[in-house]
Short mmCIF file of C-alpha atoms in Angstrom, two decimals:
data_model
loop_
_atom_site.label_atom_id
_atom_site.label_comp_id
_atom_site.label_asym_id
_atom_site.label_seq_id
_atom_site.Cartn_x
_atom_site.Cartn_y
_atom_site.Cartn_z
CA UNK A 18 102.85 83.48 136.71
CA UNK A 19 103.00 80.11 134.96
CA UNK A 20 99.74 78.26 135.41
CA UNK A 21 100.23 74.79 136.85
CA UNK A 22 96.62 73.71 136.91
CA UNK A 23 94.34 72.16 134.30
CA UNK A 24 91.89 74.87 133.13
CA UNK A 25 89.53 72.16 131.86
CA UNK A 26 89.35 70.32 135.18
CA UNK A 27 86.57 70.75 137.70
CA UNK A 28 87.30 73.43 140.28
CA UNK A 29 87.46 72.53 143.92
CA UNK A 30 85.23 74.22 146.49
CA UNK A 31 88.34 75.67 148.10
CA UNK A 32 89.78 77.22 144.94
CA UNK A 33 89.84 80.90 144.12
CA UNK A 34 87.49 82.85 141.88
CA UNK A 35 86.64 80.90 138.72
CA UNK A 36 88.63 78.03 140.22
CA UNK A 37 91.89 79.86 139.53
CA UNK A 38 95.13 79.53 141.52
CA UNK A 39 95.85 83.27 141.55
CA UNK A 40 96.03 85.54 144.56
CA UNK A 41 95.40 89.30 144.59
CA UNK A 42 99.18 89.79 144.62
CA UNK A 43 99.84 87.99 141.33
CA UNK A 44 96.52 88.52 139.51
CA UNK A 45 96.01 91.39 137.08
CA UNK A 46 92.24 91.56 137.71
CA UNK A 47 91.36 91.94 141.39
CA UNK A 48 87.72 91.73 142.43
CA UNK A 49 86.75 93.87 145.41
CA UNK A 50 83.70 92.36 147.16
CA UNK A 51 81.45 94.96 148.81
CA UNK A 52 78.59 93.19 150.64
CA UNK A 53 76.65 96.35 151.51
CA UNK A 54 72.94 96.99 150.95
CA UNK A 55 71.75 99.26 153.75
CA UNK A 56 69.80 101.65 151.51
CA UNK A 57 67.98 98.93 149.56
CA UNK A 58 64.40 100.14 149.25
CA UNK A 59 62.58 96.99 148.08
CA UNK A 60 63.87 93.41 147.97
CA UNK A 61 67.05 92.53 149.83
CA UNK A 62 69.83 90.01 149.55
CA UNK A 63 72.50 91.80 147.51
CA UNK A 64 74.93 91.76 150.44
CA UNK A 65 75.10 87.99 149.85
CA UNK A 66 75.95 88.54 146.19
CA UNK A 67 79.77 88.47 146.35
CA UNK A 68 79.90 85.16 148.21
CA UNK A 69 77.28 83.61 145.91
CA UNK A 70 79.04 84.81 142.74
CA UNK A 71 82.37 83.47 144.03
CA UNK A 72 80.81 80.07 144.60
CA UNK A 73 79.05 80.05 141.21
CA UNK A 74 82.18 81.22 139.39
CA UNK A 75 83.81 77.85 139.97
CA UNK A 76 81.29 76.33 137.53
CA UNK A 77 82.25 78.66 134.65
CA UNK A 78 84.30 77.11 131.84
CA UNK A 79 87.40 79.22 131.39
CA UNK A 80 87.70 79.24 127.60
CA UNK A 81 85.46 81.89 126.09
CA UNK A 82 84.60 81.75 122.39
CA UNK A 83 84.78 85.54 121.96
CA UNK A 84 87.48 86.68 124.37
CA UNK A 85 89.72 83.63 124.46
CA UNK A 86 91.46 82.95 127.76
CA UNK A 87 91.02 85.98 130.02
CA UNK A 88 91.90 83.82 133.03
CA UNK A 89 95.55 83.74 131.89
CA UNK A 90 95.99 87.36 133.00
CA UNK A 91 94.98 86.30 136.49
CA UNK A 92 91.67 86.92 138.28
CA UNK A 93 91.39 86.84 142.05
CA UNK A 94 89.01 88.16 144.68
CA UNK A 95 89.95 89.86 147.92
CA UNK A 96 88.62 88.31 151.11
CA UNK A 97 85.11 89.48 151.91
CA UNK A 98 85.86 92.37 154.29
CA UNK A 99 84.74 92.02 157.89
CA UNK A 100 84.38 95.78 158.33
CA UNK A 101 81.96 96.05 155.41
CA UNK A 102 79.88 93.21 156.81
CA UNK A 103 79.75 94.94 160.19
CA UNK A 104 78.88 98.32 158.67
CA UNK A 105 76.16 96.69 156.61
CA UNK A 106 74.70 94.99 159.67
CA UNK A 107 74.61 98.22 161.66
CA UNK A 108 73.40 100.46 158.83
CA UNK A 109 70.74 98.03 157.64
CA UNK A 110 69.23 97.81 161.11
CA UNK A 111 69.18 101.61 161.46
CA UNK A 112 67.78 102.07 157.96
CA UNK A 113 64.75 99.85 158.57
CA UNK A 114 62.81 102.52 160.46
CA UNK A 115 63.79 105.22 157.97
CA UNK A 116 62.67 103.10 155.03
CA UNK A 117 59.42 102.22 156.77
CA UNK A 118 58.74 105.95 157.27
CA UNK A 119 59.78 106.63 153.64
CA UNK A 120 62.43 109.02 154.89
CA UNK A 121 63.17 110.67 158.21
CA UNK A 122 61.05 113.74 157.43
CA UNK A 123 59.37 114.88 160.64
CA UNK A 124 60.03 111.60 162.40
CA UNK A 125 61.82 113.23 165.30
CA UNK A 126 65.40 113.18 166.59
CA UNK A 127 65.69 109.40 166.89
CA UNK A 128 64.85 108.85 163.22
CA UNK A 129 67.13 111.70 162.15
CA UNK A 130 69.95 110.24 164.23
CA UNK A 131 69.48 106.87 162.51
CA UNK A 132 69.52 108.55 159.08
CA UNK A 133 72.66 110.53 159.91
CA UNK A 134 74.46 107.39 161.05
CA UNK A 135 73.51 105.47 157.89
CA UNK A 136 74.88 108.36 155.80
CA UNK A 137 78.04 108.37 157.91
CA UNK A 138 78.53 104.64 157.36
CA UNK A 139 77.93 105.08 153.63
CA UNK A 140 80.76 107.63 153.62
CA UNK A 141 82.98 105.07 155.32
CA UNK A 142 82.10 102.46 152.68
CA UNK A 143 82.81 104.96 149.87
CA UNK A 144 86.19 105.80 151.36
CA UNK A 145 87.06 102.13 151.85
CA UNK A 146 86.23 101.28 148.23
CA UNK A 147 88.11 104.36 147.01
CA UNK A 148 91.25 103.41 148.93
CA UNK A 149 91.15 99.79 147.82
CA UNK A 150 90.66 100.79 144.19
CA UNK A 151 93.36 103.47 144.28
CA UNK A 152 95.97 101.11 145.73
CA UNK A 153 95.23 98.48 143.08
CA UNK A 154 95.31 101.02 140.25
CA UNK A 155 98.63 102.32 141.51
CA UNK A 156 99.95 98.75 141.41
CA UNK A 157 98.98 98.47 137.73
CA UNK A 158 96.05 96.14 138.32
CA UNK A 159 92.43 96.33 137.14
CA UNK A 160 90.19 96.50 140.21
CA UNK A 161 86.60 95.30 139.76
CA UNK A 162 83.85 96.05 142.28
CA UNK A 163 81.32 93.32 143.02
CA UNK A 164 78.27 94.50 145.02
CA UNK A 165 76.23 94.73 147.05
CA UNK A 166 73.67 97.27 145.98
CA UNK A 167 74.39 99.89 143.34
CA UNK A 168 75.52 102.49 145.87
CA UNK A 169 78.84 100.72 146.42
CA UNK A 170 80.89 101.60 143.29
CA UNK A 171 81.02 105.36 143.97
CA UNK A 172 84.49 105.19 145.50
CA UNK A 173 85.77 103.06 142.62
CA UNK A 174 84.36 105.44 139.99
CA UNK A 175 86.01 108.31 141.88
CA UNK A 176 89.39 106.56 141.77
CA UNK A 177 89.05 105.62 138.11
CA UNK A 178 87.96 109.14 137.12
CA UNK A 179 91.03 110.57 138.85
CA UNK A 180 93.31 108.21 136.93
CA UNK A 181 91.45 108.67 133.63
CA UNK A 182 90.10 112.25 133.38
CA UNK A 183 87.35 112.54 130.79
CA UNK A 184 86.09 109.06 131.65
CA UNK A 185 82.84 107.83 130.12
CA UNK A 186 80.51 105.44 131.94
CA UNK A 187 78.34 102.85 130.23
CA UNK A 188 75.53 102.24 132.71
CA UNK A 189 73.24 99.24 132.23
CA UNK A 190 70.23 99.40 134.54
CA UNK A 191 66.45 99.19 134.80
CA UNK A 192 66.62 102.47 136.76
CA UNK A 193 68.22 105.83 136.07
CA UNK A 194 69.71 106.05 139.60
CA UNK A 195 69.67 109.86 139.37
CA UNK A 196 67.60 110.60 142.49
CA UNK A 197 68.92 113.17 144.93
CA UNK A 198 69.37 111.62 148.40
CA UNK A 199 66.53 109.13 147.95
CA UNK A 200 64.52 108.74 151.17
CA UNK A 201 67.15 110.91 152.85
CA UNK A 202 70.06 108.55 152.14
CA UNK A 203 72.79 110.66 150.54
CA UNK A 204 74.44 107.63 148.97
CA UNK A 205 71.36 105.58 148.15
CA UNK A 206 71.48 102.86 145.53
CA UNK A 207 68.98 105.08 143.66
CA UNK A 208 71.34 108.08 143.82
CA UNK A 209 74.64 106.64 142.60
CA UNK A 210 74.71 108.53 139.30
CA UNK A 211 73.28 111.73 140.71
CA UNK A 212 76.31 111.69 143.00
CA UNK A 213 78.71 110.73 140.23
CA UNK A 214 77.53 113.46 137.86
CA UNK A 215 77.33 116.22 140.48
CA UNK A 216 80.44 115.38 142.53
CA UNK A 217 82.95 113.88 140.08
CA UNK A 218 83.79 116.57 137.54
CA UNK A 219 86.33 114.39 135.75
CA UNK A 220 83.55 112.06 134.52
CA UNK A 221 82.81 113.36 131.03
CA UNK A 222 79.79 111.36 129.94
CA UNK A 223 77.18 108.97 131.32
CA UNK A 224 75.45 106.73 128.80
CA UNK A 225 72.56 104.73 130.22
CA UNK A 226 70.97 101.67 128.63
CA UNK A 227 67.82 99.71 129.43
CA UNK A 228 66.23 102.28 131.74
CA UNK A 229 62.52 101.67 132.17
CA UNK A 230 61.74 103.02 135.62
CA UNK A 231 62.45 106.66 136.57
CA UNK A 232 61.02 109.71 138.32
CA UNK A 233 60.06 113.13 136.95
CA UNK A 234 63.13 114.67 138.58
CA UNK A 235 65.42 112.08 137.03
CA UNK A 236 63.95 112.70 133.59
CA UNK A 237 64.50 116.43 134.07
CA UNK A 238 68.11 115.86 135.09
CA UNK A 239 68.68 113.90 131.90
CA UNK A 240 67.06 116.50 129.63
CA UNK A 241 68.92 119.42 131.25
CA UNK A 242 72.34 117.76 131.43
CA UNK A 243 73.65 119.56 128.31
CA UNK A 244 74.65 116.23 126.79
CA UNK A 245 76.56 114.85 129.78
CA UNK A 246 73.85 112.23 130.29
CA UNK A 247 72.45 110.24 127.37
CA UNK A 248 69.77 107.69 128.19
CA UNK A 249 68.61 104.93 125.87
CA UNK A 250 65.28 103.93 127.34
CA UNK A 251 64.22 100.32 127.11
CA UNK A 252 61.08 101.32 125.18
CA UNK A 253 63.18 103.17 122.59
CA UNK A 254 65.31 100.09 122.01
CA UNK A 255 62.19 97.92 121.67
CA UNK A 256 60.65 100.32 119.15
CA UNK A 257 63.86 100.43 117.12
CA UNK A 258 63.86 96.64 116.97
CA UNK A 259 60.19 96.59 115.90
CA UNK A 260 61.05 99.01 113.09
CA UNK A 261 63.73 96.67 111.78
CA UNK A 262 66.91 98.09 113.27
CA UNK A 263 69.43 95.40 114.16
CA UNK A 264 70.66 95.09 117.73
CA UNK A 265 74.20 95.55 116.40
CA UNK A 266 73.30 98.90 114.87
CA UNK A 267 71.54 99.95 118.07
CA UNK A 268 74.59 98.97 120.12
CA UNK A 269 76.92 100.88 117.79
CA UNK A 270 74.79 103.99 118.17
CA UNK A 271 74.78 103.69 121.96
CA UNK A 272 78.54 103.26 122.12
CA UNK A 273 79.14 106.20 119.76
CA UNK A 274 78.13 108.59 122.56
CA UNK A 275 81.01 107.41 124.77
CA UNK A 276 84.55 108.83 124.85
CA UNK A 277 87.49 106.56 124.12
CA UNK A 278 88.02 105.54 127.76
CA UNK A 279 85.08 103.69 129.30
CA UNK A 280 84.06 102.34 132.70
CA UNK A 281 81.25 99.77 132.90
CA UNK A 282 78.77 100.11 135.77
CA UNK A 283 76.23 97.35 135.36
CA UNK A 284 73.27 96.66 137.59
CA UNK A 285 72.10 93.15 136.83
CA UNK A 286 68.47 94.31 136.85
CA UNK A 287 69.18 95.99 133.52
CA UNK A 288 68.75 92.49 132.11
CA UNK A 289 65.44 90.74 131.48
CA UNK A 290 64.34 89.71 135.01
CA UNK A 291 64.10 86.06 133.94
CA UNK A 292 67.91 86.22 134.13
CA UNK A 293 67.94 87.75 137.62
CA UNK A 294 64.65 87.01 139.42
CA UNK A 295 66.20 87.46 142.87
CA UNK A 296 67.47 91.01 142.32
CA UNK A 297 66.06 93.63 144.65
CA UNK A 298 64.08 95.82 142.25
CA UNK A 299 63.17 93.79 139.13
CA UNK A 300 61.29 95.54 136.32
CA UNK A 301 59.66 93.85 133.27
CA UNK A 302 61.54 94.34 130.03
CA UNK A 303 65.28 94.75 129.84
CA UNK A 304 68.08 93.40 127.69
CA UNK A 305 68.49 89.76 126.78
CA UNK A 306 71.81 88.08 127.49
CA UNK A 307 73.00 88.47 123.91
CA UNK A 308 71.83 92.09 123.70
CA UNK A 309 73.90 92.92 126.78
CA UNK A 310 76.96 91.12 125.44
CA UNK A 311 76.32 92.93 122.15
CA UNK A 312 77.14 96.19 123.92
CA UNK A 313 80.54 94.76 124.80
CA UNK A 314 81.09 93.68 121.22
CA UNK A 315 80.19 97.19 120.05
CA UNK A 316 82.78 98.70 122.39
CA UNK A 317 85.43 96.54 120.74
CA UNK A 318 84.20 97.41 117.23
CA UNK A 319 84.32 101.11 118.04
CA UNK A 320 87.80 100.74 119.56
CA UNK A 321 86.80 101.94 123.01
CA UNK A 322 89.07 101.07 125.92
CA UNK A 323 87.32 99.50 128.93
CA UNK A 324 89.53 100.45 131.86
CA UNK A 325 87.36 99.28 134.75
CA UNK A 326 83.99 97.91 135.77
CA UNK A 327 81.57 96.94 138.46
CA UNK A 328 78.66 94.51 138.70
CA UNK A 329 75.99 95.10 141.33
CA UNK A 330 72.62 93.95 142.64
CA UNK A 331 73.17 90.21 142.24
CA UNK A 332 70.99 88.71 144.97
CA UNK A 333 70.98 84.93 145.36
CA UNK A 334 67.41 83.67 145.20
CA UNK A 335 65.82 80.31 145.84
CA UNK A 336 68.16 78.68 143.31
CA UNK A 337 71.72 79.32 142.10
CA UNK A 338 70.42 80.97 138.92
CA UNK A 339 71.09 84.61 139.82
CA UNK A 340 74.63 83.92 140.99
CA UNK A 341 75.26 81.71 137.94
CA UNK A 342 74.22 84.51 135.56
CA UNK A 343 76.17 87.06 137.62
CA UNK A 344 79.38 85.01 137.55
CA UNK A 345 79.13 84.45 133.80
CA UNK A 346 78.29 88.09 133.08
CA UNK A 347 81.24 89.24 135.18
CA UNK A 348 83.59 86.89 133.30
CA UNK A 349 82.35 88.28 129.98
CA UNK A 350 82.81 91.85 131.19
CA UNK A 351 86.34 91.11 132.35
CA UNK A 352 87.16 89.30 129.11
CA UNK A 353 86.03 92.14 126.88
CA UNK A 354 87.76 94.69 129.11
CA UNK A 355 91.07 92.86 128.75
CA UNK A 356 90.51 92.47 125.00
CA UNK A 357 89.93 96.21 124.65
CA UNK A 358 93.25 96.96 126.27
#
């Protein structure tokens, strides 16, 4: 498609993602919005993330010093799906009682029925995301999932792992997300990578960065994974910096554990919470903006191929700050992914 707009002009409020004139049919990068957060166990608001990021994206300048003009390949977002909004509304209401009881446990048949229905809806969301991602991959596009909480990319990771067996995942997060059916929710936001690593055998390696909040069981899963899971704890990165190791060297070491083909699954709370104060489960510490982008630079240096990605847990707060950071981070992720290909 020949662009007929001025990339330096202000975007209108009616324009597409990043103010671009593309549609999902003629864009190479297609963003799949998944406004679902039923299993969120602390702060809420991530279901509003896709709409907020879309709005904020229109303020992002399109020329990027490091990746050039990623917009020229075409970036567009699908319409925010009505069925996901309805599933989120139903599941969130049912989940309230389960979350208040910290799991269904011995809460009786009514609570168990609510839990079962939330798990059923989560399956529907997974299948919807899987089908959307598969169709776009088959069409030669790069689908990108925009959450929603961090439970939502499971279907996308499944589709990508089927297309790229031996896939490696670079997971940026404050949390390990390796809990088994947290609070009874099979596809909890805290269980995404337990599900990935136990259900998707074509995922070769999970490399986690910035983790600073995890359970005993999660730590055990990491240490007994026979090398399939490598976690770079936030404290380890801080200590390495204190001992004089450059962030570039740290990033190179992290990336060295990944296979050639990489999928990015980034929870925005992996960043310093000053960059995402509205996110649902903020934790002190985390990566600075440039440290996070440094991971993308390292992937390019090490000649890794970024085939797909998701960004989750952006929750608009009192100001536009969270959505602003989310939109800019997503543009960087897309830019480096296209550069790597």
